[in-house]
């Protein structure tokens, strides 16, 4: 009984079965479209997924930003300054999950952390986990796939961040940081965080929703559009032949295609969903998603201004290798989750 | 007086710039608003969260869009 109740809540709140039914009703009875047919199904997928993602996005970013208002970068830096070694990498990866997912803030954070004397390895653990894993994307993953997959995604995302940061630290990559980074002042500036009232936090959360939605909506529309196309127009055989999990190159192909792309995790999820539904391996789809969100050409170009090539190459190489490894792992053990 | 807005050109930076301009007018101060968008320059003020507000080379706030009233209070103290 309890299990049924939870299942019902999961279906209605997270998966929004009611919305799918409503859209079906509207298209079938309102417009006379056959929602089982190709065009009808594409339109159904598009409308349902767009509305669902925007609702979840709004609610989740609001909640997350409220939590985030307790962890401005200055405070994160102070917390991380008090630990060292592996625990510091783990803590950095965890703190990365409650901080902004916009890669545009990563450079000031990198400079701020490094100039305060945090080791490069720990800063990178934070920078890898920040766009890759956040609370909002976990709940979206649970909505589109399932809770076990969402939790597994968090765990492997954190593992990449911890291992990647540790390796970069061990390799003595500190010397490849541009020297101007160390010459910046460290300003404590703790007043701002203590001064926030509850009302200001709520307002901050509301502003974040407006800011993020206004920035990511094109990616969501494009992502859902591609998802709808994959769902109904690209032959299943083609996807299975290219990205099926029995194909050894599928993860490699998906990762290398995803690395240069810049998109938000919210835009990539519908694509991953459609790929999995049409015969791509779960690991292949997750690898694509991680590659798109963790690495992108624009963010690497920005990063190039603060670190030199060897560090940039090591960072890209380690993260790419980690994503490929995880893709194969999920393809091998994915049947446990589906 | 030179007021610098630190930020990569986001909406919040524009809002902060407008508020700063309004505050300066209200306070009857001659102020030049300068937008600082380069990451290295922003970081040179020790700022990690934008937008940041710098008045005559002194960082007065970061990560927050201050209202014109709040900026007015800061101006009065200077």
PDB file of C-alpha atoms in Angstrom, chain A residues 2 4 12 31 42 69 75 83 115 127 133 142 226 244 261 283 300:
ATOM      1  CA  UNK A   2       2.725   2.410   0.988  1.00  0.00           C
ATOM      2  CA  UNK A   4       1.574   2.106  -4.240  1.00  0.00           C
ATOM      3  CA  UNK A  12       1.801  12.311 -10.801  1.00  0.00           C
ATOM      4  CA  UNK A  31      -7.615  19.137 -32.492  1.00  0.00           C
ATOM      5  CA  UNK A  42       5.819  14.276 -31.887  1.00  0.00           C
ATOM      6  CA  UNK A  69      21.936  31.472  -0.692  1.00  0.00           C
ATOM      7  CA  UNK A  75      31.799  30.763   2.387  1.00  0.00           C
ATOM      8  CA  UNK A  83      40.428  20.788   5.217  1.00  0.00           C
ATOM      9  CA  UNK A 115      44.439  33.212  -5.066  1.00  0.00           C
ATOM     10  CA  UNK A 127      34.595  23.032 -10.875  1.00  0.00           C
ATOM     11  CA  UNK A 133      25.705  17.363 -10.571  1.00  0.00           C
ATOM     12  CA  UNK A 142      14.394  10.803 -11.461  1.00  0.00           C
ATOM     13  CA  UNK A 226      15.565  16.992 -31.069  1.00  0.00           C
ATOM     14  CA  UNK A 244      23.246   0.436 -29.303  1.00  0.00           C
ATOM     15  CA  UNK A 261      28.770  21.182 -27.345  1.00  0.00           C
ATOM     16  CA  UNK A 283      25.564   4.427 -20.440  1.00  0.00           C
ATOM     17  CA  UNK A 300      37.369  25.691 -22.183  1.00  0.00           C
TER      18      UNK A 300
END
